[in-house]
Short mmCIF file of C-alpha atoms in Angstrom, two decimals:
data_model
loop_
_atom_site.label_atom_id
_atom_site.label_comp_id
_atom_site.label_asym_id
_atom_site.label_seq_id
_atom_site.Cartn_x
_atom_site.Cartn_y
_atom_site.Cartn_z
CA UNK A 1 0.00 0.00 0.00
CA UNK A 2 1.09 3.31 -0.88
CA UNK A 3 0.79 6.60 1.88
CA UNK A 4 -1.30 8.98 0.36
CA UNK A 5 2.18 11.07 1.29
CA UNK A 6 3.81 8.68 -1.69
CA UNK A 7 1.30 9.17 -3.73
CA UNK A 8 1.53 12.81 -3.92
CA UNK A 9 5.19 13.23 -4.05
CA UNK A 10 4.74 10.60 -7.57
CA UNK A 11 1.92 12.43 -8.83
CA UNK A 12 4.05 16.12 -8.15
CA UNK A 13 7.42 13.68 -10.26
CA UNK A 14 5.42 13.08 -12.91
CA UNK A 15 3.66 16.80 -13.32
CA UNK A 16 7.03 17.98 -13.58
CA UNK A 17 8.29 15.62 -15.53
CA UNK A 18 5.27 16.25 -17.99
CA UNK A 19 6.14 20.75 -17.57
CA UNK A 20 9.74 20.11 -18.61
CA UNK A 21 9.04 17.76 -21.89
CA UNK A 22 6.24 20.82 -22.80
CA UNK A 23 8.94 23.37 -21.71
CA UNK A 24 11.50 21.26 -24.01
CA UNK A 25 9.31 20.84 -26.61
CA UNK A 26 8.56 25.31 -26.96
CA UNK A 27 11.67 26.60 -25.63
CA UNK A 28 11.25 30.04 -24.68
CA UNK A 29 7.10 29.60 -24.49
CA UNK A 30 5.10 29.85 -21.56
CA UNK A 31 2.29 27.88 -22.46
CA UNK A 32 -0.13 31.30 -22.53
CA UNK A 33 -1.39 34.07 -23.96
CA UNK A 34 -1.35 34.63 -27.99
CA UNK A 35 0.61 36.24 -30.44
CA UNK A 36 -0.81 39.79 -31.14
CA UNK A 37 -2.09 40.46 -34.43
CA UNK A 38 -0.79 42.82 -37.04
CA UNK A 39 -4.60 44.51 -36.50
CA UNK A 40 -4.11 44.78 -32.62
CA UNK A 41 -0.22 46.25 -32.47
CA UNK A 42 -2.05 49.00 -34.86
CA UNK A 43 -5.03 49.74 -31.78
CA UNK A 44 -1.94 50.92 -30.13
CA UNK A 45 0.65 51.80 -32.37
CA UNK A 46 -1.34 55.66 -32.31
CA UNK A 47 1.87 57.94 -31.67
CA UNK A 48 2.87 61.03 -34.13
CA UNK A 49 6.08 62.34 -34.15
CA UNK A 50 5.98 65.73 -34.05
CA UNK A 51 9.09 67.38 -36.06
CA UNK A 52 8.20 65.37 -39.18
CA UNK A 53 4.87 64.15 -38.66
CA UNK A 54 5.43 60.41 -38.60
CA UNK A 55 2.31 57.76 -37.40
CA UNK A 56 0.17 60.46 -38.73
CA UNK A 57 -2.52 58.98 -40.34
CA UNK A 58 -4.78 59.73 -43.88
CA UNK A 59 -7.05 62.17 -43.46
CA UNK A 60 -8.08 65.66 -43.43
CA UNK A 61 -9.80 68.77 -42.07
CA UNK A 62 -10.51 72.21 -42.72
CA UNK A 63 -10.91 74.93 -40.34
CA UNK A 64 -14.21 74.98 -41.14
CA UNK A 65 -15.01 71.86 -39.96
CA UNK A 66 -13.16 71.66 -36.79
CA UNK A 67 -14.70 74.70 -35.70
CA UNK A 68 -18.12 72.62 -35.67
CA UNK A 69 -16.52 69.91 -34.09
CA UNK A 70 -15.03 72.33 -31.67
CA UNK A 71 -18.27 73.76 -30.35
CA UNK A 72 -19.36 70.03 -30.26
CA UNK A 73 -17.21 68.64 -28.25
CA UNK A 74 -14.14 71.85 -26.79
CA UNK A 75 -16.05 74.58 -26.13
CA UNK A 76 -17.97 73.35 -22.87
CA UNK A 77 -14.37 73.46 -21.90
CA UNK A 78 -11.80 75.34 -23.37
CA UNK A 79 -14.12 78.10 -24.21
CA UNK A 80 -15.92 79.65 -27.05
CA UNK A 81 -12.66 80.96 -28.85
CA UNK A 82 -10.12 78.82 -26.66
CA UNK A 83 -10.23 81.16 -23.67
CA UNK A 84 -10.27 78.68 -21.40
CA UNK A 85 -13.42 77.89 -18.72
CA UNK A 86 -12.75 77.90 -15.14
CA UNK A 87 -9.75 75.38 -14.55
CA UNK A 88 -10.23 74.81 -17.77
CA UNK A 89 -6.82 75.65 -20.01
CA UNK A 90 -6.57 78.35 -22.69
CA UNK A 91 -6.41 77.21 -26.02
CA UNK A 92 -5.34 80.71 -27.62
CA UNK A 93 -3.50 83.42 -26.56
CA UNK A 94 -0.16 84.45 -24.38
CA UNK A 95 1.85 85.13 -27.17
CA UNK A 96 5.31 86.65 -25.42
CA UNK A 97 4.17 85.74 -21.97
CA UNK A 98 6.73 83.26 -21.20
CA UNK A 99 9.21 85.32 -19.57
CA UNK A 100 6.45 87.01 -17.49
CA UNK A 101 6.22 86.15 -13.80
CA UNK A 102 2.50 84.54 -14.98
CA UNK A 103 2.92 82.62 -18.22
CA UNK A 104 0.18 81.81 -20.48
CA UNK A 105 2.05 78.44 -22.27
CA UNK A 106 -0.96 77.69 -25.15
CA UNK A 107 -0.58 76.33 -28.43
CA UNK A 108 0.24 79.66 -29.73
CA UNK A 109 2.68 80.68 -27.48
CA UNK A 110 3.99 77.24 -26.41
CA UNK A 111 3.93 74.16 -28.22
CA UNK A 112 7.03 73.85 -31.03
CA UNK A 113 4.96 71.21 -33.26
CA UNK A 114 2.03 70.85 -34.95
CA UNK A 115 1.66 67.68 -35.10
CA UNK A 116 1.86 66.90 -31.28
CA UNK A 117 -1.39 69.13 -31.47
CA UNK A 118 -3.22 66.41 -33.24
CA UNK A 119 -1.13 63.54 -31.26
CA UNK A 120 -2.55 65.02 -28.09
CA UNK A 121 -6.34 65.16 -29.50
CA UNK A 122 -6.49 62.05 -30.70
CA UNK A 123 -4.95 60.20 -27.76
CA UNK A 124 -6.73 62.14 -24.76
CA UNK A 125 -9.49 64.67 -25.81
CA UNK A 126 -12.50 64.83 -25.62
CA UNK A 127 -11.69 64.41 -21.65
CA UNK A 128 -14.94 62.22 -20.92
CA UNK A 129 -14.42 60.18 -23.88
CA UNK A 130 -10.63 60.23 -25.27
CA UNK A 131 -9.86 58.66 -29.05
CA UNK A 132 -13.43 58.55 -29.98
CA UNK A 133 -13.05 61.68 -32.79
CA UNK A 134 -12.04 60.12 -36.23
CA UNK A 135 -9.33 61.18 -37.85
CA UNK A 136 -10.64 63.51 -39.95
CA UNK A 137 -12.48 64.81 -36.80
CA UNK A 138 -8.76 64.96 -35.04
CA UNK A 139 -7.07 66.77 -38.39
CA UNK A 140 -10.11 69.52 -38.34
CA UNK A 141 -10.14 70.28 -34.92
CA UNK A 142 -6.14 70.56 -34.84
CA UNK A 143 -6.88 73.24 -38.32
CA UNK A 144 -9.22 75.04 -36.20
CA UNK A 145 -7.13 75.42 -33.05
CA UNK A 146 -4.30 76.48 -35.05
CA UNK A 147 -6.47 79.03 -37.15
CA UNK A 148 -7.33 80.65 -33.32
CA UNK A 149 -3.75 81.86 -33.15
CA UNK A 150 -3.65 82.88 -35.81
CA UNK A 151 -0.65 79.92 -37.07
CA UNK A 152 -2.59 79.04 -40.16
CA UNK A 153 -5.17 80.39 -42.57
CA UNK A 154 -8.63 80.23 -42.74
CA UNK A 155 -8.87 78.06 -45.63
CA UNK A 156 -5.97 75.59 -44.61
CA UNK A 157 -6.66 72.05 -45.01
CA UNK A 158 -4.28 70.18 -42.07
CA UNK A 159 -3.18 66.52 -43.21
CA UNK A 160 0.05 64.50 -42.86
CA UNK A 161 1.73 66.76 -45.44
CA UNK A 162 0.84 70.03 -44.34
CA UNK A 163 0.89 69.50 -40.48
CA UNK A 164 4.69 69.09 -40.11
CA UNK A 165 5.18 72.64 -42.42
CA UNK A 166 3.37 74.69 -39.57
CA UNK A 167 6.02 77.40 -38.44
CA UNK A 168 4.73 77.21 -34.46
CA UNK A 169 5.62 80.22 -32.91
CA UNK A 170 7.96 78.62 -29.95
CA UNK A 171 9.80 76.10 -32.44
CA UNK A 172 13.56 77.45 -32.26
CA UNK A 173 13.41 77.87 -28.75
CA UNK A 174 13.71 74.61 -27.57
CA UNK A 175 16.91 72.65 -26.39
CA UNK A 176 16.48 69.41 -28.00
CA UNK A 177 20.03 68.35 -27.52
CA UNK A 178 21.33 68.75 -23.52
CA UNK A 179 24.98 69.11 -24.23
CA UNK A 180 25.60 68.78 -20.61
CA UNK A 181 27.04 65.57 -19.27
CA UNK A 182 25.17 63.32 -16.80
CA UNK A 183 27.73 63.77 -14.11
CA UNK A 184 31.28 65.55 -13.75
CA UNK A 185 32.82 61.88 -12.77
CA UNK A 186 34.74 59.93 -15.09
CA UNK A 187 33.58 56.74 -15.11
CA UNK A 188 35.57 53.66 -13.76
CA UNK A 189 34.86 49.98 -14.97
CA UNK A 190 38.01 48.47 -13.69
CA UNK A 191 40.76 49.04 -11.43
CA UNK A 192 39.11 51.68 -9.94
CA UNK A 193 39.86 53.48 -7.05
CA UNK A 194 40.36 51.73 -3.68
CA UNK A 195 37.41 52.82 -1.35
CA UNK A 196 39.66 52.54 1.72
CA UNK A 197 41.86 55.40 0.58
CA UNK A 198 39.32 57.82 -0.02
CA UNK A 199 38.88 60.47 2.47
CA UNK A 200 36.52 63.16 2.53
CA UNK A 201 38.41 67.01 2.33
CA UNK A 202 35.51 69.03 2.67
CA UNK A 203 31.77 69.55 3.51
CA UNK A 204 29.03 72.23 3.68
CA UNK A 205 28.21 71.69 7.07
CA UNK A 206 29.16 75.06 8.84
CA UNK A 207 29.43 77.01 5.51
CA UNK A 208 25.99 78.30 5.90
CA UNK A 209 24.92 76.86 2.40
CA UNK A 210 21.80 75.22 3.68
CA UNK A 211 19.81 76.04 7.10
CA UNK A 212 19.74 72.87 9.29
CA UNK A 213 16.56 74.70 10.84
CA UNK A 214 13.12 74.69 9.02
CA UNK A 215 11.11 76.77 11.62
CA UNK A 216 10.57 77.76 15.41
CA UNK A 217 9.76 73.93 16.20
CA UNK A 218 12.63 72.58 14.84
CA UNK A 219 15.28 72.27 17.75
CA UNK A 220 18.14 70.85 15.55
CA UNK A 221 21.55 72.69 16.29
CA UNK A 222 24.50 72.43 14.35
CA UNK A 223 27.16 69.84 15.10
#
């Protein structure tokens, strides 16, 4: 007679002895899921580049037609002509406020591509129901935005080609290159320094660089 002790340490042998002929049979396979179809990598494949206007998609929209999308689905919003509703943010406007002690960053004043305009529609507006607008929807509303300040004629037609030619007014003055280094160290993969022989030769305690107090309450003294 077997233990039913025996019995379960067999029936555990040969489970694992049936996982590793499965496992040595699909190397590299867990045994779940499915490969994702060409259809279903494109449901999330949605991103637009914004200097050249790559991932954007056929399509079109005039200025005309965005603005009845706009008061469709923005204004409740963003306002009538982009101005914004209570915490709402403004659309249009603050052109040469960025230096001011209260900036106004908008799509006129702020954003260096136009394509990122219709990026950011079609992946998050309208808030209560993001990437619901067709494209065509997405291209009009982006026209109509961009006709607001004033960036494009009335009669523009936005698409992939015409998109990535928008001079935005904020383009040049971005730093797309930080030519700074991550750190001042040189970097050591071998033989580096022994950590027994380094030895601290200065600090900013007592310097008066930073305040070891934060308030009335705090009863830390210096060392």
């Amino acid at each position: 007679m077997y233990s039913s002790r025996r019995i379960g340490l067999l029936l555990a042998a040969l489970l694992a002895a049936a996982c590793t002929r499965a496992g040595a049979a699909e190397p590299g396979h867990f045994g779940y899921g499915s490969v994702a179809t060409p259809a279903q990598i494109a449901g999330w494949d949605i991103d637009a580049r914004g200097e050249d206007g790559t991932g954007l998609p056929p399509g079109k929209g005039t200025v005309d037609r965005g603005a009845e999308v706009y008061a469709e689905q923005c204004a409740a919003c963003h306002g009538t002509f982009g101005e914004g509703e209570g915490r709402f943010p403004k659309l249009v406007g603050g052109v040469g406020s960025l230096r001011d002690e209260r900036p106004e960053p908008t799509v006129g004043s702020y954003w260096p591509f136009a394509p990122t305009l219709w990026d950011y529609i079609n992946r998050a507006m309208p808030m209560p129901a993001p990437h619901t607008l067709s494209a065509d929807e997405v291209y009009a509303l982006t026209a109509y935005i961009l006709s607001l300040n004033d960036l494009v004629p009335n009669e523009f037609v936005a698409d992939r080609n015409s998109l990535p030619k928008v001079k935005m007014r904020n383009r040049d003055n971005f730093i797309w290159t930080d030519p700074r280094p991550d750190t001042a160290a040189k970097p050591c993969m071998n033989a580096c320094v022994n950590a027994a022989d380094v030895r601290i030769a200065s600090t900013a305690e007592g310097r008066n660089l930073t305040p070891r107090t934060t308030g009335p309450l705090d009863t830390m003294q210096p060392k």
